[in-house]
mmCIF file of C-alpha atoms in Angstrom:
data_model
loop_
_atom_site.group_PDB
_atom_site.id
_atom_site.type_symbol
_atom_site.label_atom_id
_atom_site.label_comp_id
_atom_site.label_asym_id
_atom_site.label_seq_id
_atom_site.Cartn_x
_atom_site.Cartn_y
_atom_site.Cartn_z
ATOM 1 C CA MET A 72 -129.504 23.922 59.405
ATOM 2 C CA GLU A 73 -129.946 20.105 57.883
ATOM 3 C CA GLY A 74 -127.062 18.069 58.942
ATOM 4 C CA VAL A 75 -126.115 20.318 62.056
ATOM 5 C CA THR A 76 -126.616 19.348 65.155
ATOM 6 C CA VAL A 77 -126.024 21.646 68.334
ATOM 7 C CA VAL A 78 -125.998 19.565 71.635
ATOM 8 C CA GLY A 79 -127.877 21.445 74.098
ATOM 9 C CA HIS A 80 -127.377 19.050 76.839
ATOM 10 C CA PRO A 81 -126.964 21.235 80.335
ATOM 11 C CA LEU A 82 -123.578 19.401 80.981
ATOM 12 C CA VAL A 83 -122.201 20.318 77.661
ATOM 13 C CA GLN A 84 -123.736 23.981 77.870
ATOM 14 C CA HIS A 85 -122.118 24.374 81.494
ATOM 15 C CA LYS A 86 -118.661 23.320 80.555
ATOM 16 C CA LEU A 87 -118.819 25.445 77.671
ATOM 17 C CA THR A 88 -119.346 28.463 79.359
ATOM 18 C CA LEU A 89 -116.554 27.503 81.423
ATOM 19 C CA ILE A 90 -114.115 27.326 79.248
ATOM 20 C CA ARG A 91 -114.919 30.320 77.609
ATOM 21 C CA ASP A 92 -113.694 32.168 80.496
ATOM 22 C CA LYS A 93 -110.554 33.863 79.906
ATOM 23 C CA THR A 94 -109.190 33.583 83.355
ATOM 24 C CA ILE A 95 -109.114 30.041 83.763
ATOM 25 C CA SER A 96 -105.886 28.138 83.924
ATOM 26 C CA THR A 97 -103.948 26.111 81.305
ATOM 27 C CA LYS A 98 -104.825 22.899 83.107
ATOM 28 C CA SER A 99 -108.496 23.461 83.718
ATOM 29 C CA PHE A 100 -109.100 24.403 79.832
ATOM 30 C CA ARG A 101 -107.651 21.079 78.723
ATOM 31 C CA GLU A 102 -109.469 19.454 81.286
ATOM 32 C CA LEU A 103 -112.778 20.809 80.290
ATOM 33 C CA LEU A 104 -112.111 20.272 76.364
ATOM 34 C CA LYS A 105 -111.393 16.540 77.296
ATOM 35 C CA GLU A 106 -114.709 16.408 79.135
ATOM 36 C CA ILE A 107 -116.686 18.220 76.638
ATOM 37 C CA GLY A 108 -114.908 15.844 73.995
ATOM 38 C CA MET A 109 -116.506 12.972 75.822
ATOM 39 C CA LEU A 110 -120.031 14.277 76.027
ATOM 40 C CA LEU A 111 -119.642 15.320 72.201
ATOM 41 C CA CYS A 112 -118.646 11.603 71.490
ATOM 42 C CA TYR A 113 -121.913 10.049 73.139
ATOM 43 C CA GLU A 114 -124.046 12.216 71.130
ATOM 44 C CA VAL A 115 -122.064 11.679 67.692
ATOM 45 C CA THR A 116 -122.230 8.153 68.246
ATOM 46 C CA ARG A 117 -125.914 7.703 69.086
ATOM 47 C CA ASP A 118 -127.098 6.039 66.430
ATOM 48 C CA LEU A 119 -124.097 3.311 65.894
ATOM 49 C CA PRO A 120 -125.872 -0.154 64.782
ATOM 50 C CA LEU A 121 -126.164 -2.795 67.295
ATOM 51 C CA THR A 122 -126.615 -6.453 67.399
ATOM 52 C CA ASP A 123 -128.144 -8.878 69.802
ATOM 53 C CA VAL A 124 -125.672 -11.269 71.208
ATOM 54 C CA GLU A 125 -125.927 -14.132 73.962
ATOM 55 C CA VAL A 126 -123.973 -13.315 77.111
ATOM 56 C CA GLU A 127 -123.669 -15.351 80.385
ATOM 57 C CA THR A 128 -124.450 -13.192 83.648
ATOM 58 C CA PRO A 129 -123.387 -14.707 87.068
ATOM 59 C CA LEU A 130 -127.187 -15.804 87.202
ATOM 60 C CA ALA A 131 -128.359 -16.588 83.936
ATOM 61 C CA ARG A 132 -127.917 -16.608 79.846
ATOM 62 C CA MET A 133 -129.345 -13.481 77.882
ATOM 63 C CA HIS A 134 -129.371 -11.679 75.047
ATOM 64 C CA SER A 135 -128.203 -8.017 74.975
ATOM 65 C CA ALA A 136 -126.986 -5.561 72.665
ATOM 66 C CA LYS A 137 -123.440 -4.980 71.348
ATOM 67 C CA ILE A 138 -121.932 -2.445 68.628
ATOM 68 C CA ALA A 139 -122.318 -4.067 65.384
ATOM 69 C CA GLY A 140 -118.487 -4.323 64.683
ATOM 70 C CA LYS A 141 -118.647 -0.680 63.384
ATOM 71 C CA LYS A 142 -114.718 0.537 63.123
ATOM 72 C CA LEU A 143 -113.966 3.959 64.405
ATOM 73 C CA VAL A 144 -111.235 6.188 63.524
ATOM 74 C CA PHE A 145 -110.842 9.363 65.479
ATOM 75 C CA VAL A 146 -108.940 12.315 63.305
ATOM 76 C CA PRO A 147 -107.867 15.434 65.713
ATOM 77 C CA VAL A 148 -106.764 18.167 63.817
ATOM 78 C CA LEU A 149 -103.578 19.228 65.800
ATOM 79 C CA ARG A 150 -103.069 20.872 68.256
ATOM 80 C CA ALA A 151 -106.087 21.361 70.455
ATOM 81 C CA GLY A 152 -107.855 18.117 68.908
ATOM 82 C CA VAL A 153 -105.571 15.599 70.553
ATOM 83 C CA THR A 154 -107.125 16.792 73.954
ATOM 84 C CA PHE A 155 -110.793 16.765 72.740
ATOM 85 C CA VAL A 156 -109.973 13.236 71.409
ATOM 86 C CA ASP A 157 -108.680 12.070 74.575
ATOM 87 C CA GLY A 158 -112.252 12.156 76.233
ATOM 88 C CA MET A 159 -113.505 10.656 73.034
ATOM 89 C CA LEU A 160 -111.050 7.651 73.757
ATOM 90 C CA ASP A 161 -111.837 7.002 77.294
ATOM 91 C CA LEU A 162 -115.420 5.900 75.885
ATOM 92 C CA VAL A 163 -114.303 4.127 72.926
ATOM 93 C CA PRO A 164 -110.637 2.739 73.809
ATOM 94 C CA THR A 165 -110.594 0.661 70.649
ATOM 95 C CA ALA A 166 -110.729 3.018 68.062
ATOM 96 C CA ARG A 167 -107.779 4.085 65.978
ATOM 97 C CA VAL A 168 -106.416 7.430 65.928
ATOM 98 C CA ALA A 169 -105.440 9.237 62.801
ATOM 99 C CA HIS A 170 -103.575 12.926 62.887
ATOM 100 C CA ILE A 171 -103.649 15.663 60.570
ATOM 101 C CA GLY A 172 -101.660 18.426 61.146
ATOM 102 C CA LEU A 173 -103.031 21.887 59.816
ATOM 103 C CA TYR A 174 -102.389 25.366 60.664
ATOM 104 C CA ARG A 175 -104.054 28.469 59.414
ATOM 105 C CA ASP A 176 -101.799 30.734 57.620
ATOM 106 C CA PRO A 177 -102.100 34.268 59.354
ATOM 107 C CA GLN A 178 -102.497 36.523 56.268
ATOM 108 C CA THR A 179 -104.529 34.661 54.060
ATOM 109 C CA PHE A 180 -106.337 32.078 56.534
ATOM 110 C CA THR A 181 -105.888 29.340 54.227
ATOM 111 C CA ALA A 182 -104.925 25.646 56.058
ATOM 112 C CA VAL A 183 -101.269 24.639 55.365
ATOM 113 C CA GLU A 184 -100.978 20.753 55.967
ATOM 114 C CA TYR A 185 -97.728 19.543 57.822
ATOM 115 C CA PHE A 186 -98.447 16.374 58.957
ATOM 116 C CA PHE A 187 -100.735 13.135 58.066
ATOM 117 C CA LYS A 188 -100.984 9.883 59.355
ATOM 118 C CA ALA A 189 -103.930 7.357 59.521
ATOM 119 C CA PRO A 190 -104.881 3.865 58.864
ATOM 120 C CA SER A 191 -104.617 2.122 55.744
ATOM 121 C CA ASP A 192 -108.450 0.916 55.889
ATOM 122 C CA LEU A 193 -110.072 4.291 56.022
ATOM 123 C CA GLN A 194 -112.641 3.349 53.553
ATOM 124 C CA GLU A 195 -113.931 0.487 56.324
ATOM 125 C CA ARG A 196 -114.109 2.939 59.340
ATOM 126 C CA LEU A 197 -116.512 5.689 60.184
ATOM 127 C CA ALA A 198 -113.882 8.624 60.489
ATOM 128 C CA ILE A 199 -115.029 11.284 63.154
ATOM 129 C CA VAL A 200 -112.826 14.734 62.389
ATOM 130 C CA VAL A 201 -112.326 16.490 65.628
ATOM 131 C CA SER A 202 -111.656 20.209 65.054
ATOM 132 C CA PRO A 203 -112.453 22.462 68.428
ATOM 133 C CA VAL A 204 -113.033 25.523 66.558
ATOM 134 C CA LEU A 205 -114.835 25.759 63.228
ATOM 135 C CA ALA A 206 -114.377 29.432 62.236
ATOM 136 C CA THR A 207 -113.575 30.083 58.451
ATOM 137 C CA ALA A 208 -113.604 25.974 58.239
ATOM 138 C CA ASN A 209 -110.635 26.176 55.915
ATOM 139 C CA THR A 210 -108.559 23.586 58.144
ATOM 140 C CA ALA A 211 -111.892 21.425 58.657
ATOM 141 C CA VAL A 212 -112.339 21.371 55.076
ATOM 142 C CA ALA A 213 -108.622 20.495 54.330
ATOM 143 C CA ALA A 214 -108.946 17.661 56.726
ATOM 144 C CA ILE A 215 -112.048 16.336 55.007
ATOM 145 C CA ASP A 216 -110.568 16.683 51.633
ATOM 146 C CA ARG A 217 -107.717 14.548 52.809
ATOM 147 C CA LEU A 218 -109.631 12.001 54.322
ATOM 148 C CA LYS A 219 -111.809 11.280 51.140
ATOM 149 C CA GLU A 220 -108.543 11.249 48.861
ATOM 150 C CA ARG A 221 -107.700 8.348 51.186
ATOM 151 C CA GLY A 222 -110.655 6.612 50.406
ATOM 152 C CA ALA A 223 -112.759 7.506 53.617
ATOM 153 C CA LYS A 224 -116.516 7.348 52.513
ATOM 154 C CA ASP A 225 -118.269 7.879 56.283
ATOM 155 C CA ILE A 226 -117.171 11.105 57.539
ATOM 156 C CA ARG A 227 -118.579 13.323 60.550
ATOM 157 C CA LEU A 228 -117.082 16.222 61.844
ATOM 158 C CA VAL A 229 -117.231 17.200 65.615
ATOM 159 C CA CYS A 230 -116.204 20.812 67.017
ATOM 160 C CA LEU A 231 -116.780 22.354 70.548
ATOM 161 C CA LEU A 232 -117.464 25.981 68.818
ATOM 162 C CA ALA A 233 -118.444 27.027 65.357
ATOM 163 C CA ALA A 234 -119.146 30.357 63.706
ATOM 164 C CA PRO A 235 -122.024 30.654 61.043
ATOM 165 C CA GLU A 236 -119.553 31.128 58.190
ATOM 166 C CA GLY A 237 -117.619 28.011 58.805
ATOM 167 C CA VAL A 238 -121.004 25.873 59.218
ATOM 168 C CA GLU A 239 -122.364 26.957 55.921
ATOM 169 C CA ARG A 240 -118.704 26.120 54.202
ATOM 170 C CA VAL A 241 -118.357 22.892 55.555
ATOM 171 C CA ARG A 242 -122.120 22.221 54.491
ATOM 172 C CA GLY A 243 -121.822 23.708 51.278
ATOM 173 C CA LEU A 244 -118.703 21.928 50.030
ATOM 174 C CA HIS A 245 -119.301 18.732 52.072
ATOM 175 C CA PRO A 246 -123.175 18.115 52.271
ATOM 176 C CA ASP A 247 -122.740 14.611 52.929
ATOM 177 C CA VAL A 248 -120.560 15.074 56.418
ATOM 178 C CA PRO A 249 -122.801 15.728 59.358
ATOM 179 C CA LEU A 250 -121.741 18.356 61.886
ATOM 180 C CA TRP A 251 -122.202 18.180 65.722
ATOM 181 C CA THR A 252 -121.127 21.155 67.984
ATOM 182 C CA ALA A 253 -121.964 22.389 71.398
ATOM 183 C CA GLY A 254 -122.549 25.780 69.975
ATOM 184 C CA ILE A 255 -122.662 28.479 66.980
ATOM 185 C CA ASP A 256 -121.636 31.991 67.915
ATOM 186 C CA GLU A 257 -122.507 35.379 65.920
ATOM 187 C CA GLY A 258 -119.718 35.321 63.326
ATOM 188 C CA LEU A 259 -116.253 36.203 62.935
ATOM 189 C CA ASP A 260 -113.789 39.381 63.399
ATOM 190 C CA ASP A 261 -111.373 40.643 61.125
ATOM 191 C CA ALA A 262 -108.786 38.038 62.252
ATOM 192 C CA ALA A 263 -111.239 35.373 61.602
ATOM 193 C CA PHE A 264 -111.649 34.412 65.050
ATOM 194 C CA ILE A 265 -114.861 33.614 66.356
ATOM 195 C CA VAL A 266 -117.095 36.008 68.103
ATOM 196 C CA PRO A 267 -117.388 36.212 71.376
ATOM 197 C CA GLY A 268 -115.873 32.684 71.225
ATOM 198 C CA LEU A 269 -113.194 31.346 73.339
ATOM 199 C CA GLY A 270 -109.947 32.651 71.802
ATOM 200 C CA ASP A 271 -107.238 30.246 70.211
ATOM 201 C CA ALA A 272 -108.092 26.773 71.433
ATOM 202 C CA GLY A 273 -104.404 25.426 70.862
ATOM 203 C CA ASP A 274 -102.984 28.396 72.629
ATOM 204 C CA ARG A 275 -104.927 28.125 75.426
ATOM 205 C CA ALA A 276 -104.869 24.437 75.800
ATOM 206 C CA TYR A 277 -101.085 24.297 75.869
ATOM 207 C CA GLY A 278 -100.189 27.736 77.165
ATOM 208 C CA THR A 279 -98.465 29.163 74.015
ATOM 209 C CA ARG A 280 -99.033 32.429 72.150
#
């Protein structure tokens, strides 16, 4: 699908397989989530513009490439999005971080917002929304809606795992928002969980039920 990138790098696919395993510990789940976040950050920022600058090495002066002042803001959807973003911040420590607290109503599956905090200059930044699991896409769509309401114009979405239904909904409602993911699974069950999936990412990351 146009605007959708499935990252097939061997390290990403290997770690995705490990994180699916229901027997791994909470600690291992968080560590893998962070590691995959770092690898996906590499992909989603692949086309950031560069400029030529002059630097002096211990041996000589030279011209070399540097990111051309593009300001980033990572936007994790709470809860598991925070661990996912930790890996991204290891690569881009100067990025700002916005937080969107959203949960899925267990009966209607609609997104309910309980927290929002973001930099005031969203319109000047590339906003990278981080939602580990894209099932119905209700929370991801709500997050993108909220960012656009606050003036964000350049938005990208990153998720660990997606369902076809979620991908289609995001692309249908926000065709200007490209998506990166490590995998697209078969679909959703009656409880709107991705199958075969990896379960509830927030519960598995923090040991809750």
